[in-house]
Tab-separated table of C-alpha atoms (C1' of nucleotides) in Angstrom:
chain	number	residue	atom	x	y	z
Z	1	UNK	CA	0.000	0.000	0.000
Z	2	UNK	CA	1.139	3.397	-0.786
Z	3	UNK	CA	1.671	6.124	2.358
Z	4	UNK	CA	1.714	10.132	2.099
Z	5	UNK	CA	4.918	11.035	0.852
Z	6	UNK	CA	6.352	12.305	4.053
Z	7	UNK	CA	5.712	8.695	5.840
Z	8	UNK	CA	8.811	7.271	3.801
Z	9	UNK	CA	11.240	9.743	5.422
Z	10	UNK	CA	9.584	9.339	8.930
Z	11	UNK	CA	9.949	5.422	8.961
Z	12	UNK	CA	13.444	6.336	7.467
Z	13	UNK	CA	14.424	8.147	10.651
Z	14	UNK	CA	12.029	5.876	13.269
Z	15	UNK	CA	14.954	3.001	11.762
Z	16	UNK	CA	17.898	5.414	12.120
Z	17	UNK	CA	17.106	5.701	15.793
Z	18	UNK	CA	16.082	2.389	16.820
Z	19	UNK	CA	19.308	1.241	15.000
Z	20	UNK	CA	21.596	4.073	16.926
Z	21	UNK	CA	20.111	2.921	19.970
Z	22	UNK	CA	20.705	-0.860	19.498
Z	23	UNK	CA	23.973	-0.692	17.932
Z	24	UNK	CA	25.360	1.340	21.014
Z	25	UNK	CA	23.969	-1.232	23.361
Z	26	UNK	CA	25.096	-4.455	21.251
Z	27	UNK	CA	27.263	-3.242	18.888
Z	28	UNK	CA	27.214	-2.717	15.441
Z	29	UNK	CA	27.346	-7.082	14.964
Z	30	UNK	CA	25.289	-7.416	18.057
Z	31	UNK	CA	22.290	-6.319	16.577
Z	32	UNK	CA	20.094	-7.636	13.329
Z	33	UNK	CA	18.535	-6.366	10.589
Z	34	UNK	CA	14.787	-7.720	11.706
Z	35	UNK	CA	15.559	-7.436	15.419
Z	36	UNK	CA	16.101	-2.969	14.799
Z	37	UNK	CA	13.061	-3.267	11.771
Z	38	UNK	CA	10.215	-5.064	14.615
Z	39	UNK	CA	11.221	-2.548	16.873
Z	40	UNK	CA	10.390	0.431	14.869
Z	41	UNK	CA	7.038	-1.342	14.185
Z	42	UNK	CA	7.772	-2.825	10.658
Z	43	UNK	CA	8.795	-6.488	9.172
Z	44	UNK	CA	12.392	-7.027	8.439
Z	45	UNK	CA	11.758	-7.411	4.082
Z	46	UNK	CA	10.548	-3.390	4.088
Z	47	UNK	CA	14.148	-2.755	5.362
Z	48	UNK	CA	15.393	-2.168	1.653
Z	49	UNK	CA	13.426	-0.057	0.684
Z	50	UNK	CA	15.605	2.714	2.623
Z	51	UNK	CA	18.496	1.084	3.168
Z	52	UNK	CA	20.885	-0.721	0.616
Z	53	UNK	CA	22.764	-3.171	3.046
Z	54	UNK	CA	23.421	-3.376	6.653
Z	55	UNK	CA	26.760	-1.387	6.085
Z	56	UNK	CA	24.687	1.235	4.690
Z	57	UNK	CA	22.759	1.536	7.556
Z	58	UNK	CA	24.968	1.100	10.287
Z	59	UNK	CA	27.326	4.249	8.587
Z	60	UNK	CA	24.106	6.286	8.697
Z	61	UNK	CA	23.002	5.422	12.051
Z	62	UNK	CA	26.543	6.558	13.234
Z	63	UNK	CA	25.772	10.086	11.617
Z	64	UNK	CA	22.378	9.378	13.591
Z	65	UNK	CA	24.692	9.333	17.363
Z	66	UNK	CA	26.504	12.386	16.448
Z	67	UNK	CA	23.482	14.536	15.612
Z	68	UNK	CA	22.344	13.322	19.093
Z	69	UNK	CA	25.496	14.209	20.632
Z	70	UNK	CA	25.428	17.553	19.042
Z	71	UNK	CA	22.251	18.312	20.282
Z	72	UNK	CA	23.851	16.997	24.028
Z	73	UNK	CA	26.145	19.450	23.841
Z	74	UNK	CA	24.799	22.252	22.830
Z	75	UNK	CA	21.893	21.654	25.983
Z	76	UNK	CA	25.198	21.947	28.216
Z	77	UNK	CA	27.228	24.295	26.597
Z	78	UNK	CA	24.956	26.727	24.157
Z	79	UNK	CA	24.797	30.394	25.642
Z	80	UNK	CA	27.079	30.180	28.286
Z	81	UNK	CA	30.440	31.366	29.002
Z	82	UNK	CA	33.586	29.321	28.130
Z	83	UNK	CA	34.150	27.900	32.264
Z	84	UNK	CA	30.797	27.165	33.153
Z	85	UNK	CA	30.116	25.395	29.777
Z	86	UNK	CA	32.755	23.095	29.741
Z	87	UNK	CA	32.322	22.440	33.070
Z	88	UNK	CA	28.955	21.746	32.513
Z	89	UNK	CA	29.714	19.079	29.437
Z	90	UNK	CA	32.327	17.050	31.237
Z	91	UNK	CA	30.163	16.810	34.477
Z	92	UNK	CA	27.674	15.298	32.797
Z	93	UNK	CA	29.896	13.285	30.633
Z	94	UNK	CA	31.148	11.774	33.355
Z	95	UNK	CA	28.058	11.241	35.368
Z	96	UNK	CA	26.806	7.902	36.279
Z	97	UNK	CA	24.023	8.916	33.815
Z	98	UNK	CA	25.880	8.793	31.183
Z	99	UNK	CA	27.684	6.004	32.414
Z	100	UNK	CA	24.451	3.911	32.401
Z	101	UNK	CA	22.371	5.366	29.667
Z	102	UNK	CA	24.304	3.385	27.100
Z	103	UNK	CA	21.142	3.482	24.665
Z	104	UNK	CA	21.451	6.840	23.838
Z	105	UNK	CA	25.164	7.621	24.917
Z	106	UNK	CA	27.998	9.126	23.351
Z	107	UNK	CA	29.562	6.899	20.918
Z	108	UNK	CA	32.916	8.285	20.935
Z	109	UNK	CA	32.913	6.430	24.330
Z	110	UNK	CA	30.867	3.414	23.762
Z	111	UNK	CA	31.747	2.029	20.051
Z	112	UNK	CA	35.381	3.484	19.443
Z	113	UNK	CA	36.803	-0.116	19.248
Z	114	UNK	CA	34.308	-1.212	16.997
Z	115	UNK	CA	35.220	1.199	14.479
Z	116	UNK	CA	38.503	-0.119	13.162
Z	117	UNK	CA	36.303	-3.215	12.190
Z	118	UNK	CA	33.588	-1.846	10.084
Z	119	UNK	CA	32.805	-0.174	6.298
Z	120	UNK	CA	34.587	2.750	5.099
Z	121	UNK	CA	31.584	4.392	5.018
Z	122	UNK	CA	31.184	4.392	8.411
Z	123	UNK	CA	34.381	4.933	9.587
Z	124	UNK	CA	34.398	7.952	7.662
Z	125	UNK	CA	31.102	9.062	9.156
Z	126	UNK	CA	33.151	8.123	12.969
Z	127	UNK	CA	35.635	10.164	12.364
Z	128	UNK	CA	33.944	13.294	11.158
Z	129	UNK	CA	31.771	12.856	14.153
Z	130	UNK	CA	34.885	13.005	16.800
Z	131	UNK	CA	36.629	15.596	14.798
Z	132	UNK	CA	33.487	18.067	15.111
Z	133	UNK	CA	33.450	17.287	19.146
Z	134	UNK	CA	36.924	18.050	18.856
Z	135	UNK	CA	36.316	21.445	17.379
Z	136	UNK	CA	33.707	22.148	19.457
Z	137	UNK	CA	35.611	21.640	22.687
Z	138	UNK	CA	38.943	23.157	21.718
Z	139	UNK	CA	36.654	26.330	20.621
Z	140	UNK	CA	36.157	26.284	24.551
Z	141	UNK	CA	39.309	25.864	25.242
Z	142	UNK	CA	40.492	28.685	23.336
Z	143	UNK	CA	38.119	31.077	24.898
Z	144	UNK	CA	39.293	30.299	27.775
Z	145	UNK	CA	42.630	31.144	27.113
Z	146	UNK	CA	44.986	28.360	26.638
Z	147	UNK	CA	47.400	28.198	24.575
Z	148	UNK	CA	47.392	24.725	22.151
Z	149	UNK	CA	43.921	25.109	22.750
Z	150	UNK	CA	43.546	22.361	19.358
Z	151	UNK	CA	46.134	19.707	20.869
Z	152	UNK	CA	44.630	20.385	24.626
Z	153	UNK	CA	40.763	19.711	22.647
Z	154	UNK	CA	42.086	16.428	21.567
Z	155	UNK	CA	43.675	15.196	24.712
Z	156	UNK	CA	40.653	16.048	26.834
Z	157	UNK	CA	38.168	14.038	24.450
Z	158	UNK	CA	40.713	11.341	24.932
Z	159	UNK	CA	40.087	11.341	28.262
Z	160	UNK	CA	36.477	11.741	28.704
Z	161	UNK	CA	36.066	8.760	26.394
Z	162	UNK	CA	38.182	6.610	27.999
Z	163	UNK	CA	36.947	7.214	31.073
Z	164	UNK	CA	33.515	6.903	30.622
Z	165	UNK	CA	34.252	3.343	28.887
Z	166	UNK	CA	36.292	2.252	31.805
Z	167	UNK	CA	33.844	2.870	34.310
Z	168	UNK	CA	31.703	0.874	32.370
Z	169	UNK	CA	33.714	-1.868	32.742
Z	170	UNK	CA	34.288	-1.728	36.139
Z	171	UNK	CA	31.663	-3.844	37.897
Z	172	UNK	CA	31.938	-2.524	41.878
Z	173	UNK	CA	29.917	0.337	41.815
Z	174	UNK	CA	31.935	2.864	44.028
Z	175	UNK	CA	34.915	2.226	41.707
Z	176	UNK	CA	33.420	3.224	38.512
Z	177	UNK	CA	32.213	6.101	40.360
Z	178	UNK	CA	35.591	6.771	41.785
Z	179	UNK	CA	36.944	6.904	37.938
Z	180	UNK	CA	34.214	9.240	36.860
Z	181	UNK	CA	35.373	11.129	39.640
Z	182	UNK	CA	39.154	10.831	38.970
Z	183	UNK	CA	38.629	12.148	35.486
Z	184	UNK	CA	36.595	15.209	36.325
Z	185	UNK	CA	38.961	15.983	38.875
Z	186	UNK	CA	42.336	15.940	36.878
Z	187	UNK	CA	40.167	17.541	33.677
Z	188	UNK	CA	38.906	20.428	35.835
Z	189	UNK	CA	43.083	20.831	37.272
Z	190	UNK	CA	44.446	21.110	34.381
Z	191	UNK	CA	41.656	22.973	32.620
Z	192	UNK	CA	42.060	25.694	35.606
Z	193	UNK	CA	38.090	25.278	35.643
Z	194	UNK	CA	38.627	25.352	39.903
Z	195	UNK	CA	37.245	22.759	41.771
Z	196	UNK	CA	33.742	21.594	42.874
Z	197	UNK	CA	31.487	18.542	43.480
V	1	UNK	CA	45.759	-40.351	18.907
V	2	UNK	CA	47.084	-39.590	22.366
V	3	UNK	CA	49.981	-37.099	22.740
V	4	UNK	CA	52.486	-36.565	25.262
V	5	UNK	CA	50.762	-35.049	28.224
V	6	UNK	CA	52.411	-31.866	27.963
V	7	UNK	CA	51.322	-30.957	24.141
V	8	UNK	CA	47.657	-30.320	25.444
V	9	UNK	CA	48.468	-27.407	28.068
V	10	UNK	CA	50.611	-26.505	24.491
V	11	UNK	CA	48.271	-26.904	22.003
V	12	UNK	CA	46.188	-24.480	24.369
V	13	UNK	CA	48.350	-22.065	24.658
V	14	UNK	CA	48.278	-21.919	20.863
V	15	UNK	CA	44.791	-21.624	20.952
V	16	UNK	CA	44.662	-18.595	23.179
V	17	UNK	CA	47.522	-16.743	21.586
V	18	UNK	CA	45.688	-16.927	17.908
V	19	UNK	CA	42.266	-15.971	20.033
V	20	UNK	CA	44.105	-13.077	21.753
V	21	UNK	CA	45.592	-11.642	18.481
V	22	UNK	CA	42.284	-12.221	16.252
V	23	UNK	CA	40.024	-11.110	19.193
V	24	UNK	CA	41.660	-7.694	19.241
V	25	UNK	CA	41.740	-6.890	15.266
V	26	UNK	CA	38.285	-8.249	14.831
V	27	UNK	CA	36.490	-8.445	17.820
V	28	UNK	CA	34.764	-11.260	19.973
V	29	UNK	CA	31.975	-11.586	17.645
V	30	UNK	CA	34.058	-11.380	14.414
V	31	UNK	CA	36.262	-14.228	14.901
V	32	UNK	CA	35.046	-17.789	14.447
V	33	UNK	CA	35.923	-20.711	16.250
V	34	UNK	CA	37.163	-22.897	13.077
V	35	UNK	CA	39.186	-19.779	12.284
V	36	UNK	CA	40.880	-19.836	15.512
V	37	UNK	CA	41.561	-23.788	15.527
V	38	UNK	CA	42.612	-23.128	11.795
V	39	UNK	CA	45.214	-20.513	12.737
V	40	UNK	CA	46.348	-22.782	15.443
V	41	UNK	CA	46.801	-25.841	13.196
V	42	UNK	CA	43.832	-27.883	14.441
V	43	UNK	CA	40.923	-28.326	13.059
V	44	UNK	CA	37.441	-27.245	14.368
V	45	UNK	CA	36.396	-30.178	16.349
V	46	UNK	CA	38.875	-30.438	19.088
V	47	UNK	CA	38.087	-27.008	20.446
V	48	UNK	CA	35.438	-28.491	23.139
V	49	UNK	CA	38.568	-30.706	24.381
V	50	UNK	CA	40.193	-27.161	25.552
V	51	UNK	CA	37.573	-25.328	25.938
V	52	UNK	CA	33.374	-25.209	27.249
V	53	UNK	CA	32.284	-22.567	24.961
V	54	UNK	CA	33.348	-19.764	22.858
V	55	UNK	CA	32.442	-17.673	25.720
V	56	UNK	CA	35.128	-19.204	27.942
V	57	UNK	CA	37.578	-19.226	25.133
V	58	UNK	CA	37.135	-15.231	25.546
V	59	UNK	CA	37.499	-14.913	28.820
V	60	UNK	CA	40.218	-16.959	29.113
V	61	UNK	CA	41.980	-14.762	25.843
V	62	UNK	CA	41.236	-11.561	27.694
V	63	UNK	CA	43.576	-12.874	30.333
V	64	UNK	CA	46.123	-13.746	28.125
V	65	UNK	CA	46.308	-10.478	26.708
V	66	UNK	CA	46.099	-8.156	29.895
V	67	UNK	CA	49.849	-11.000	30.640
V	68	UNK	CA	51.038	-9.761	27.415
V	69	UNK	CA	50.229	-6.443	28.561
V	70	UNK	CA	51.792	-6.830	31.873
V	71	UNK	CA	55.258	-8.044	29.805
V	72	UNK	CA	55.083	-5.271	27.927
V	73	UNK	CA	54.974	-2.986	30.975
V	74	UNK	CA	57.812	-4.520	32.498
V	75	UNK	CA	60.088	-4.177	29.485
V	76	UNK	CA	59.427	-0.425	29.449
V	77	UNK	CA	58.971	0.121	33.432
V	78	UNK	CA	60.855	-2.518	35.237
V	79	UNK	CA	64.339	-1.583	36.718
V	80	UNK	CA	63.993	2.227	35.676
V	81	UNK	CA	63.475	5.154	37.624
V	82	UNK	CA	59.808	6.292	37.977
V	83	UNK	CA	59.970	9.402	36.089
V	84	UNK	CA	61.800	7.373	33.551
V	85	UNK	CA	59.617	4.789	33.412
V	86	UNK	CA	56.827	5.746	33.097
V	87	UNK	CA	58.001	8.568	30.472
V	88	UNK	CA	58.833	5.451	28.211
V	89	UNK	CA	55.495	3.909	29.105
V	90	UNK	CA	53.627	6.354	27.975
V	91	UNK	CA	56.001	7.058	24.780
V	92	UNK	CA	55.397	3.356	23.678
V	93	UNK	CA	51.375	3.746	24.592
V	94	UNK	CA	50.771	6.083	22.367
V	95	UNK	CA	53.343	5.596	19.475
V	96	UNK	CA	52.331	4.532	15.973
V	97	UNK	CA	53.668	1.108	16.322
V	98	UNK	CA	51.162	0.202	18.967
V	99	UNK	CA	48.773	2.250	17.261
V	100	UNK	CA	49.363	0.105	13.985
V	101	UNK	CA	49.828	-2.852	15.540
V	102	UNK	CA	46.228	-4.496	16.684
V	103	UNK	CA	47.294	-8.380	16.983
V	104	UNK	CA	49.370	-7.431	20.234
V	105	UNK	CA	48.248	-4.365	21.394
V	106	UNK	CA	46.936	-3.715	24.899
V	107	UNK	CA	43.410	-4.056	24.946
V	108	UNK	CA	42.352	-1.299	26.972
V	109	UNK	CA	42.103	0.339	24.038
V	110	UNK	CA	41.782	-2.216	21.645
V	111	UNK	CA	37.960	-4.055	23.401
V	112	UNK	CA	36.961	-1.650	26.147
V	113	UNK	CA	33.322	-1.070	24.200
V	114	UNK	CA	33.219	-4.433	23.307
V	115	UNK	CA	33.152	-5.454	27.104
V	116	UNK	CA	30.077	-4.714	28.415
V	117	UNK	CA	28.847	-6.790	26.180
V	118	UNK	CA	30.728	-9.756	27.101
V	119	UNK	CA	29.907	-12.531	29.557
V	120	UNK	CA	30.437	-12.249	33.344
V	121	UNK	CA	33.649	-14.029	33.256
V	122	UNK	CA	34.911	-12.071	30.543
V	123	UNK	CA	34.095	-8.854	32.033
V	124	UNK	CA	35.641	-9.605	35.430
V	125	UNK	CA	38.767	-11.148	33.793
V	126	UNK	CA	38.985	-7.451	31.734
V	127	UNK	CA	38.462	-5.517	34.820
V	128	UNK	CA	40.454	-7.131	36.766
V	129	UNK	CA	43.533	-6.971	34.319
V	130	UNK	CA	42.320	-3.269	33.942
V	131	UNK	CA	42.699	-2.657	37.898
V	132	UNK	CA	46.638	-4.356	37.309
V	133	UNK	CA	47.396	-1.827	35.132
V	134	UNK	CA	46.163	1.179	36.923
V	135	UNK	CA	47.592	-0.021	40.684
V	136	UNK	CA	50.796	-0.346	38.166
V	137	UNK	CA	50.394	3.274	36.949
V	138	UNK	CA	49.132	4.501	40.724
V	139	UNK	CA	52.406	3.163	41.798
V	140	UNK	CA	54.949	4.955	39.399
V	141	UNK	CA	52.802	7.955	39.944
V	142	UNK	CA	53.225	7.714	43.933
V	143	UNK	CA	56.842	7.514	43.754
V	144	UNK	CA	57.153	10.288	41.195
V	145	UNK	CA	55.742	12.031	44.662
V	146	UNK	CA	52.284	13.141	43.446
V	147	UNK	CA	49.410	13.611	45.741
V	148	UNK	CA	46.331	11.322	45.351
V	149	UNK	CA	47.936	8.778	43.203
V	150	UNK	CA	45.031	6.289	42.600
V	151	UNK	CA	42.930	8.784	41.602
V	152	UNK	CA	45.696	10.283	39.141
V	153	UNK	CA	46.493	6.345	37.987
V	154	UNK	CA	42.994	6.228	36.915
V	155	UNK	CA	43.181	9.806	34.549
V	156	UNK	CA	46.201	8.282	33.288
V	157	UNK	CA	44.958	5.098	31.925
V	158	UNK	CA	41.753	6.496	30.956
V	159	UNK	CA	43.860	9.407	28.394
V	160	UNK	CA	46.213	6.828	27.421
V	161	UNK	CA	43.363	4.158	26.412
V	162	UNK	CA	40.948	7.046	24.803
V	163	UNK	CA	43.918	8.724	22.841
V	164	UNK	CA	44.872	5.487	21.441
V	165	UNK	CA	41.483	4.241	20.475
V	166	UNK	CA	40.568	7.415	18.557
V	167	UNK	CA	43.661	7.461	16.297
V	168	UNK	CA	43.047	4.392	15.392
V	169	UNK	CA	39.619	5.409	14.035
V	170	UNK	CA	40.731	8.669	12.789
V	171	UNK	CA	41.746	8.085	8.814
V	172	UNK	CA	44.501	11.318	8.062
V	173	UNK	CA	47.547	10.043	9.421
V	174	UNK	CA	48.074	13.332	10.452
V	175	UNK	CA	45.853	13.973	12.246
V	176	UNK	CA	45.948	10.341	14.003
V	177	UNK	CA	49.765	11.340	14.589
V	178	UNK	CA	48.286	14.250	16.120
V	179	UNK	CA	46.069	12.985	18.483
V	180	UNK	CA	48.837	11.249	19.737
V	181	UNK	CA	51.167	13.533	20.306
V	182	UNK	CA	48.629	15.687	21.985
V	183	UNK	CA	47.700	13.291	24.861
V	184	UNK	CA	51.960	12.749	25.523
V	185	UNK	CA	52.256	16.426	25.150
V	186	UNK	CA	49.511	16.542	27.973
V	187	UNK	CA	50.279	13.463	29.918
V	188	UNK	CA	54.084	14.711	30.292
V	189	UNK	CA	53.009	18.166	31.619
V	190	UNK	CA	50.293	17.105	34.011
V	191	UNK	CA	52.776	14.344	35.835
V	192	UNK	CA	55.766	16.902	35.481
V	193	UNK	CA	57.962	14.906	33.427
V	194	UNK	CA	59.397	17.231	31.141
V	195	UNK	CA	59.235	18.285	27.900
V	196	UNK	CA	60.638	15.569	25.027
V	197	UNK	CA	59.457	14.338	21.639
R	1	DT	C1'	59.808	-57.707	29.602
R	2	DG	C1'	55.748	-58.390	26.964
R	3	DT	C1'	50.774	-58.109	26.042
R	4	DA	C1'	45.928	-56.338	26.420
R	5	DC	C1'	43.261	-52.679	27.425
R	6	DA	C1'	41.839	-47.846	28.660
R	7	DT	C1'	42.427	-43.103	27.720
R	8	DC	C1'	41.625	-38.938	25.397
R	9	DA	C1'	43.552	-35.059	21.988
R	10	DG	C1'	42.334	-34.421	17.722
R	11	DT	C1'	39.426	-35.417	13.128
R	12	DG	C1'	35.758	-34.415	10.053
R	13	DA	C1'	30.938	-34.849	9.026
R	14	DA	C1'	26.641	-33.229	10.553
R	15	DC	C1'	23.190	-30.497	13.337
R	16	DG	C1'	20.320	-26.500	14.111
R	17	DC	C1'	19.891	-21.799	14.161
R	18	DG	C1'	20.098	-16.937	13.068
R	19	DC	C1'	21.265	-13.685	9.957
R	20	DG	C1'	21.498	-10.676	5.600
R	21	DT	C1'	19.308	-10.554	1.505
R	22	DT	C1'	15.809	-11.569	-2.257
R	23	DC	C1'	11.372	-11.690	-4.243
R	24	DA	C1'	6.503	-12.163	-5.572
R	25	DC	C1'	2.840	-9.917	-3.867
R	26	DT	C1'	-0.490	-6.170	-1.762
R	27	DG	C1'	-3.147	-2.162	-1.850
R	28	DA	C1'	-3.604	2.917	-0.743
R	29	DT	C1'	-2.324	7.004	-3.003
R	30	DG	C1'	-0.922	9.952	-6.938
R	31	DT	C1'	-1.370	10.892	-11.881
R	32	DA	C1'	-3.248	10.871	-16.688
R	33	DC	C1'	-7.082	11.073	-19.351
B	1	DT	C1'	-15.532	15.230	-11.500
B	2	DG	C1'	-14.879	10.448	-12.382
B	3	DT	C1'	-12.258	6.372	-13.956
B	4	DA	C1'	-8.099	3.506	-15.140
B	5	DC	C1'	-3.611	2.822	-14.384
B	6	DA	C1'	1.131	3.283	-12.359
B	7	DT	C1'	3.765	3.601	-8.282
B	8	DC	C1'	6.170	1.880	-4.471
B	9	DA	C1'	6.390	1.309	1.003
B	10	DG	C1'	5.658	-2.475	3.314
B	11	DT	C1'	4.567	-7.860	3.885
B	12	DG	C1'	5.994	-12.456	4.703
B	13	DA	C1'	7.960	-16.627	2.866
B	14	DA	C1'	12.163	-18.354	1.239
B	15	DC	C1'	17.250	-18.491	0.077
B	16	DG	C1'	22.010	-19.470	1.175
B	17	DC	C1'	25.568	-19.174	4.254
B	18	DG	C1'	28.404	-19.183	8.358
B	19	DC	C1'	28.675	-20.160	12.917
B	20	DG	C1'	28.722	-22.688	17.603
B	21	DT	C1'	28.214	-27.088	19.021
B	22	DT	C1'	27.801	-32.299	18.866
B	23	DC	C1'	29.298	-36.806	17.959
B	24	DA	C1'	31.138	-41.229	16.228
B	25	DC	C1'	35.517	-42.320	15.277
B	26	DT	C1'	40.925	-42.741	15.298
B	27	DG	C1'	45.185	-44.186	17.048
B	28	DA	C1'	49.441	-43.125	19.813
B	29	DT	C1'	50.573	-43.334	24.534
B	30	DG	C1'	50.029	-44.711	29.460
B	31	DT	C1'	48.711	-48.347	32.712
B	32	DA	C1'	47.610	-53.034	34.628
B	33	DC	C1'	48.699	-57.593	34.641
DNA sequence: TGTACATCAGTGAACGCGCGTTCACTGATGTAC
DNA sequence: TGTACATCAGTGAACGCGCGTTCACTGATGTAC
């Protein structure tokens, strides 16, 4: 049966998310083609309609994360001076939240090692993702002063996604905590963003 | 046939080596049994007369690799000054060769989002070879004469895993070169090692 | 010392199952007349 | 305005394939007598 023209692009994007969310939480070969399709309401043969392979999708999904992230970070950071933004986007980076949320999490933190493995396509698609988050915290950086503030925007991503994927790794409870902690701590030092919580 | 009883705890150790190096290029769920056993020069059958599952055979690779790791420590930390040490620790962490080189790298870097997704015993063989590594870190850190060394063990490892993992996905040598050299550049000034490289 | 038997690491065929992909079909909507 | 036809998003059965696991079998070595 034939649907209004603007259902196409809806089901389109009603995929897109259930795939982001199930590829963050099983990874990109965790998770099946029917399993993602029955969970956006729909039977696993309509999948090529909008979608020419897996590959294709899982590349487009990743695209998908970072518009998500995006929109993460411009909640914490948009409109506010340089300090209390970034402070504001690694706090909640490295909140238990974060930590447990893995559904709709970064995926700088939770799929980096999955990325060597897959389609040019989507590594491509990765690596613009983590170069814009880059950008966007080195622009911080600079404002507030720092000299290298490019090289300083790399190392601190570097750090907030390893730490969130350790701590998810760690099963005791109060030591994943204690790593979020950790992180926040030596990223607010040598950020000069003073200390709290 | 029977063999002499010592080729079984050989055979193995073949085993796990050839998991341990295809686990980390191509993940738990991209590498096949047969594949393993083929690599190993067995064929597929004899697995179950080493090992209960695929599942254990991961686990029990995980802690093969986190020994490798601890070998590889020692070669760059054992009988050297702290500041020394863990200067060429951190110079081999996050040098193109072990960026390059999946089959034997450490896999903090290398699995750490494939993890939590990972059997019990897998998980608490990772986290346990993860906690190793950062008491190891903690320790060079304390005797370098830092306060809160634990807590500055766990930034460490955390930057060193994270800047590793994304120049591996980023595609511009360059820039992957970059990355690098921005999370030593940081490392070395936030421990007070000294400029170099 | 020599013989008969038990053991068990390793072989190779077979199993069931899930997955990515294909395909004939459906039927509501848009378009042509 | 009304009718006939084309379109194509979505359905559901079927396909081939690879994978984890099982199993009957092999035969060199260790053990019992």
């Amino acid at each position: 049966m034939r649907y209004a023209p603007e259902q196409k692009q809806a089901t389109r994007e009603r995929v897109l998310g259930e795939a982001a969310k199930q590829i963050r939480v099983h990874g990109p070969s965790g998770v099946g083609v029917a399993e993602i399709m029955k969970r956006a309401g729909l039977t696993h043969g309509g999948f090529y309609a909008h979608f020419p392979s897996k590959d294709a999708l899982i590349a487009a999904a990743i695209d998908t994360m970072f518009e998500a992230g995006r929109a993460r970070f411009a909640e914490h950071a948009l409109g506010r001076p340089p300090r209390e933004a970034l402070t504001a986007y690694i706090d909640w980076y490295l909140s238990a939240k974060h930590r447990d949320d893995r559904a709709t999490a970064c995926p700088i933190a939770g799929l980096s090692s999955d990325v060597p493995r897959l389609s040019k396509a989507a590594r491509d698609a990765y690596a613009n993702g983590v170069t814009r988050v880059t950008k966007a915290i080195a622009s911080l950086v600079r404002e507030l002063g720092h000299r290298d503030a490019e090289a300083q925007g790399r190392s601190v991503v570097a750090e907030l996604a390893g730490a969130l994927a350790l701590s998810r790794v760690e099963p005791d409870a109060a030591r994943s905590t204690e790593i979020l902690a950790a992180s926040r701590r030596a990223l607010r030092a040598r950020l000069g963003l003073g200390a709290r919580s």
